[in-house]
PDB file of C-alpha atoms in Angstrom:
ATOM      1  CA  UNK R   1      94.765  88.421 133.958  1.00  0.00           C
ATOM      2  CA  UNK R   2      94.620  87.405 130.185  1.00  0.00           C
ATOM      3  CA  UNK R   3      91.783  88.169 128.049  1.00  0.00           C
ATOM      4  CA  UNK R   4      91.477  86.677 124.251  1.00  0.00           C
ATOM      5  CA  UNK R   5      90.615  88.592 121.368  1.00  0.00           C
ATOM      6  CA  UNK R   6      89.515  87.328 118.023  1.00  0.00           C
ATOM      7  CA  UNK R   7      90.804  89.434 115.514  1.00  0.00           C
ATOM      8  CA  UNK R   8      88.719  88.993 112.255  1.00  0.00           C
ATOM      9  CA  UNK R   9      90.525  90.021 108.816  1.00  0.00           C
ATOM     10  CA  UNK R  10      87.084  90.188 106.735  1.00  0.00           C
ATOM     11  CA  UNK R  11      87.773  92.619 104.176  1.00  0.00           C
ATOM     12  CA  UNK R  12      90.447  91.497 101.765  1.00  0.00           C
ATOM     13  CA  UNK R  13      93.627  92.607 103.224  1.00  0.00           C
ATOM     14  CA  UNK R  14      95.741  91.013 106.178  1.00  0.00           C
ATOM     15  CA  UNK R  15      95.327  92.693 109.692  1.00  0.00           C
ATOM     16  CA  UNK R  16      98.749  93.467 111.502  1.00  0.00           C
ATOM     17  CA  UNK R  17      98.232  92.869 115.552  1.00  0.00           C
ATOM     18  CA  UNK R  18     101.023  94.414 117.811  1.00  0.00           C
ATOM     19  CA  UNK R  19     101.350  94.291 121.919  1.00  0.00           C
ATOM     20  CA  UNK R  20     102.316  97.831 123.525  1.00  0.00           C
ATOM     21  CA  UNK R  21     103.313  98.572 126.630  1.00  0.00           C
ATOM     22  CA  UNK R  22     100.490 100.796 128.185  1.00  0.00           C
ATOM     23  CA  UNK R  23     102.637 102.994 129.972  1.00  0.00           C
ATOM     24  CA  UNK R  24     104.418 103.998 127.001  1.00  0.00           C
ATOM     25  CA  UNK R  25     102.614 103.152 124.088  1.00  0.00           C
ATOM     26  CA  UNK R  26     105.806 101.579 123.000  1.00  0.00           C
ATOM     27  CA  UNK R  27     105.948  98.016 120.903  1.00  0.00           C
ATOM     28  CA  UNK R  28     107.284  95.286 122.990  1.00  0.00           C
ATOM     29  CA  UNK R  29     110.505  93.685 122.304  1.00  0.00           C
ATOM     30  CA  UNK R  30     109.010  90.273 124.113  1.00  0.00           C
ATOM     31  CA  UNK R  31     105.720  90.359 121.674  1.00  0.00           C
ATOM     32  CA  UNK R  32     106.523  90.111 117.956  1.00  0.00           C
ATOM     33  CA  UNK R  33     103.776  91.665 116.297  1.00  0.00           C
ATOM     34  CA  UNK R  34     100.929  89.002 114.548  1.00  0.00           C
ATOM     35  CA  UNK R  35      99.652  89.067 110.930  1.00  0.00           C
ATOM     36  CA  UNK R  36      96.250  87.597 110.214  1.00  0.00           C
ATOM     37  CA  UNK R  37      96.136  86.651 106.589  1.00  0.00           C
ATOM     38  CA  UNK R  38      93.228  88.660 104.862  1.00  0.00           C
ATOM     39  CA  UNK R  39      89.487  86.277 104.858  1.00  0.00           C
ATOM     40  CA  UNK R  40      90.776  84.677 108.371  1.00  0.00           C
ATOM     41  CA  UNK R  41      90.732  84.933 111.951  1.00  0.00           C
ATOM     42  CA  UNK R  42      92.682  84.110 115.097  1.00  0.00           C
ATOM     43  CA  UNK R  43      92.594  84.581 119.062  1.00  0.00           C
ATOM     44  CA  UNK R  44      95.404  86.893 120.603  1.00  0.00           C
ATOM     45  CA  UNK R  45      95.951  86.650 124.222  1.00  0.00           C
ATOM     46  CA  UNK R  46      96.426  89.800 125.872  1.00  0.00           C
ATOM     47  CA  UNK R  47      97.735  90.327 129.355  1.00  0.00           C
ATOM     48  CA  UNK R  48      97.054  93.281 131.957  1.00  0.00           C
ATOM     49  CA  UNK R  49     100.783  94.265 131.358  1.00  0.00           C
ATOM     50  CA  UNK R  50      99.837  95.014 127.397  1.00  0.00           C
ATOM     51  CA  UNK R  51      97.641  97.262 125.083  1.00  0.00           C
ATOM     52  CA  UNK R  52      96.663  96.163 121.682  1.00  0.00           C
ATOM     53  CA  UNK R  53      96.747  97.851 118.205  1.00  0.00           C
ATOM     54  CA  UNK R  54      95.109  95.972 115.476  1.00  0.00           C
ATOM     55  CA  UNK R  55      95.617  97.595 112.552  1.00  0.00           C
ATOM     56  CA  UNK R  56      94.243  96.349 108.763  1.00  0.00           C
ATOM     57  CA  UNK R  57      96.713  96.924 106.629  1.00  0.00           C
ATOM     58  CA  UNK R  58      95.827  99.309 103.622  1.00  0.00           C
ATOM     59  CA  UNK R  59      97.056  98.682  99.926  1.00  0.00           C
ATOM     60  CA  UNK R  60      99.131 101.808  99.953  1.00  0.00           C
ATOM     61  CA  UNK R  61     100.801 100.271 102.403  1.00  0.00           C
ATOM     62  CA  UNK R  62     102.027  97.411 100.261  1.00  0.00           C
ATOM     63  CA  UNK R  63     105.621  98.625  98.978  1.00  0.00           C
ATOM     64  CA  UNK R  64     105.142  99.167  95.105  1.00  0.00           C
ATOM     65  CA  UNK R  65     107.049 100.311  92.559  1.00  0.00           C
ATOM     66  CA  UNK R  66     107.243  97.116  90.156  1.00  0.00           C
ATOM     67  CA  UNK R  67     107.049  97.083  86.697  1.00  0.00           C
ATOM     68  CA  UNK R  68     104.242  95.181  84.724  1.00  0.00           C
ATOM     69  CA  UNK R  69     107.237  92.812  84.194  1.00  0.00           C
ATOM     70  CA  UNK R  70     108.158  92.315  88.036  1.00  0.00           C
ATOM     71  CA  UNK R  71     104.171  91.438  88.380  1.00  0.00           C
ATOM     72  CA  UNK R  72     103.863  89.219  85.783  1.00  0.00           C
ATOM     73  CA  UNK R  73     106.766  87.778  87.164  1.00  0.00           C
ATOM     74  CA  UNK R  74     105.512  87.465  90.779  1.00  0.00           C
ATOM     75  CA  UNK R  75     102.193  86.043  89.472  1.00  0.00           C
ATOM     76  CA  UNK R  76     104.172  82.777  87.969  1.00  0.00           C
ATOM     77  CA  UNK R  77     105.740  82.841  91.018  1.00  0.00           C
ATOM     78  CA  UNK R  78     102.068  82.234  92.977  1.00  0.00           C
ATOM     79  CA  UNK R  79     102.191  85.704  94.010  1.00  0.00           C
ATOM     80  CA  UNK R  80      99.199  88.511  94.127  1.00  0.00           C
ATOM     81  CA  UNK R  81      99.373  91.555  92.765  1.00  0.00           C
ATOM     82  CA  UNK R  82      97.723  94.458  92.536  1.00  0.00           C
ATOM     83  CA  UNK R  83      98.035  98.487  91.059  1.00  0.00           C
ATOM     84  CA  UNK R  84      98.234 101.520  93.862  1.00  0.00           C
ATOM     85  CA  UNK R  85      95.896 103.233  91.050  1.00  0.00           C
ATOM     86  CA  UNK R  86      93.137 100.787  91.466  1.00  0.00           C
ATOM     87  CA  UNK R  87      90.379 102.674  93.530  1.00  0.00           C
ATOM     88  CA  UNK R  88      88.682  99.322  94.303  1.00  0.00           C
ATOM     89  CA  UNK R  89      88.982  97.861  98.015  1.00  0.00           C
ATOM     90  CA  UNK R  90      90.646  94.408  97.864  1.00  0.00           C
ATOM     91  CA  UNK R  91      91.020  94.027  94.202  1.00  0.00           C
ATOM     92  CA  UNK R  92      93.585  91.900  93.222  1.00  0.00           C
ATOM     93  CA  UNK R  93      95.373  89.607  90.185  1.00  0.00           C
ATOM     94  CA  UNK R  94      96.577  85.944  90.817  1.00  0.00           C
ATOM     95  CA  UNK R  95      97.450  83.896  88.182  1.00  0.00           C
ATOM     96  CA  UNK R  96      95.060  80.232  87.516  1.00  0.00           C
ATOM     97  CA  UNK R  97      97.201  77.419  86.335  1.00  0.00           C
ATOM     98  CA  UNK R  98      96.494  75.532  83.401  1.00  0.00           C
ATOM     99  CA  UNK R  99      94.301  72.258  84.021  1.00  0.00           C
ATOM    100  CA  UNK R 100      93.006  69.264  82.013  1.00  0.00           C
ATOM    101  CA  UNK R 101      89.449  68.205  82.902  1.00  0.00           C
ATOM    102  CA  UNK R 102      86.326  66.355  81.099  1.00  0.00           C
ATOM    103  CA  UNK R 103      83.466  68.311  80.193  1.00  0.00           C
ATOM    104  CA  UNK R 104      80.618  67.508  82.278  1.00  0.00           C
ATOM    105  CA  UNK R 105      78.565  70.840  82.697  1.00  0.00           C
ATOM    106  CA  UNK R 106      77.240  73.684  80.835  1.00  0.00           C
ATOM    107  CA  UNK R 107      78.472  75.647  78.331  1.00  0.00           C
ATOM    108  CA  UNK R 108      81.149  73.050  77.587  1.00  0.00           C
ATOM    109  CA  UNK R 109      78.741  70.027  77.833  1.00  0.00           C
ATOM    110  CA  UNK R 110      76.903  71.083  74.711  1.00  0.00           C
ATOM    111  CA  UNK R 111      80.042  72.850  72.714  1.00  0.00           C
ATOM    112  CA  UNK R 112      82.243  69.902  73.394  1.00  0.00           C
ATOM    113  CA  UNK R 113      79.851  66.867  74.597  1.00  0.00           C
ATOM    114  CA  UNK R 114      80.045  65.203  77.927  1.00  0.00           C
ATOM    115  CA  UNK R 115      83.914  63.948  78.661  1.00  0.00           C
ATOM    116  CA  UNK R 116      85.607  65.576  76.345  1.00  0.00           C
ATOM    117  CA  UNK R 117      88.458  65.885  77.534  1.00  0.00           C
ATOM    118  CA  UNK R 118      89.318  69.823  78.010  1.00  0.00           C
ATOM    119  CA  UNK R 119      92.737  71.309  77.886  1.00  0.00           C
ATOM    120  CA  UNK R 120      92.458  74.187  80.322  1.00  0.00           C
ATOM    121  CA  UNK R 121      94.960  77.102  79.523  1.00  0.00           C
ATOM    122  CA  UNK R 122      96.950  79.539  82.201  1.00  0.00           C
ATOM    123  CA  UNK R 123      95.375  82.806  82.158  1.00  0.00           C
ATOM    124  CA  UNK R 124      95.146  85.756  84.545  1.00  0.00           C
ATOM    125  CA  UNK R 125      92.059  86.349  86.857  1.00  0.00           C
ATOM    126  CA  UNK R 126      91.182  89.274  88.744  1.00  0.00           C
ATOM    127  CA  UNK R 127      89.106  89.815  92.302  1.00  0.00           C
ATOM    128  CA  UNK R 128      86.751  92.753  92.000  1.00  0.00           C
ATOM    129  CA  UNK R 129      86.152  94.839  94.755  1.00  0.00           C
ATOM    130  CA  UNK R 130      82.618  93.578  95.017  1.00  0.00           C
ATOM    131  CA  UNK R 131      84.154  90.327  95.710  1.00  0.00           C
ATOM    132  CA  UNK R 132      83.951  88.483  91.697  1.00  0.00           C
ATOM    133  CA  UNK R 133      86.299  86.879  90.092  1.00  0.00           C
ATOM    134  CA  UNK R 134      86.948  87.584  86.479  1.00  0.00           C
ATOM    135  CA  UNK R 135      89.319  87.477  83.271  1.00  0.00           C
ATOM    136  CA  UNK R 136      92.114  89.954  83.022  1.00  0.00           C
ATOM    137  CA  UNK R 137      93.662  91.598  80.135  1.00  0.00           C
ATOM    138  CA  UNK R 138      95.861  94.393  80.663  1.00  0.00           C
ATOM    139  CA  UNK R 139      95.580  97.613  79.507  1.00  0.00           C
ATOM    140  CA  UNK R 140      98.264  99.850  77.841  1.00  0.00           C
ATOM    141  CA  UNK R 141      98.266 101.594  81.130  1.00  0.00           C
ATOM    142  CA  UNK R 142      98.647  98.894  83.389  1.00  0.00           C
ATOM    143  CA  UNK R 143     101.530  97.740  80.883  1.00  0.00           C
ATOM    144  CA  UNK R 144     103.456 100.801  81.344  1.00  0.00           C
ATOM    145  CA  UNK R 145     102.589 101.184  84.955  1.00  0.00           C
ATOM    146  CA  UNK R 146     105.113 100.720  88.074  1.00  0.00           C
ATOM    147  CA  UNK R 147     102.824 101.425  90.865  1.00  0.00           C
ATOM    148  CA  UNK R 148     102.333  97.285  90.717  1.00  0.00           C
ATOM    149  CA  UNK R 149     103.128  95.770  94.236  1.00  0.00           C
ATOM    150  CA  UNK R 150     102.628  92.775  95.944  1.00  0.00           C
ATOM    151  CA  UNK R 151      99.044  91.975  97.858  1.00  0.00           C
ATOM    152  CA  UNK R 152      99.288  89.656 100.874  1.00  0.00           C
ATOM    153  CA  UNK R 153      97.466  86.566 100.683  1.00  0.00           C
TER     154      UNK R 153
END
């Protein structure tokens, strides 16, 4: 028998799925455990023969232990990052490229007048944990930090 579970990953961080043997609570070797990607879902099949643990993984459980330097570094690389410090659920930083685009909507339409052309610069956004997104400036703290680590996307 084979029943399908959707396993939902609704709360910012990826959830880890892994198939045990219900005799012995054991992974097993025949079932590589599945990742889904934080803000996604997907159906796992499960057989009779197998238990499930779906586990969200936490941001403590992200290995840290980079420098402010490593995490800049990993944000030009496309990466997410994020500080064990930070008390907020699902906060991270991700880095928005640079962009050229008319104005055609407020403010810029009435600084710059409609299609100017706009030279839009890299800069460094961050998620809130209430789900925003906003400019990021680091602090002296978060500049001499290395609890940085990488969040998964």
């Amino acid at each position: 028998m084979t029943t399908n579970v959707t396993v939902k990953a609704n709360h910012g961080w990826p959830v880890k799925v892994t198939k045990l043997d219900p005799k012995t609570g054991a992974a097993l070797d025949y079932a590589p455990a599945e990742v889904v990607e934080a803000n996604t879902e997907r159906t796992v099949y499960c057989h009779s023969s197998m238990d499930l643990l779906i586990h969200e993984v936490q941001p403590d459980e992200v290995p840290r232990g980079m420098t402010f330097g490593d995490a800049l570094a990993a944000l030009k690389a496309g990466k997410r990052v994020a500080r064990a410090g930070w008390n907020g659920k699902g906060m991270f930083l991700f880095l928005v490229p640079g962009s050229t685009f008319k104005a055609n909507r407020e403010p810029l339409l009435s600084i710059m007048g409609e299609g100017t052309e706009v030279q839009y610069h890299a800069h460094i956004d961050m998620k809130t944990a209430q789900g925003y997104v906003v400019p990021w400036l680091a602090s002296q703290a978060d500049m001499l930090a290395d609890d940085w680590g990488l969040v998964a996307a």
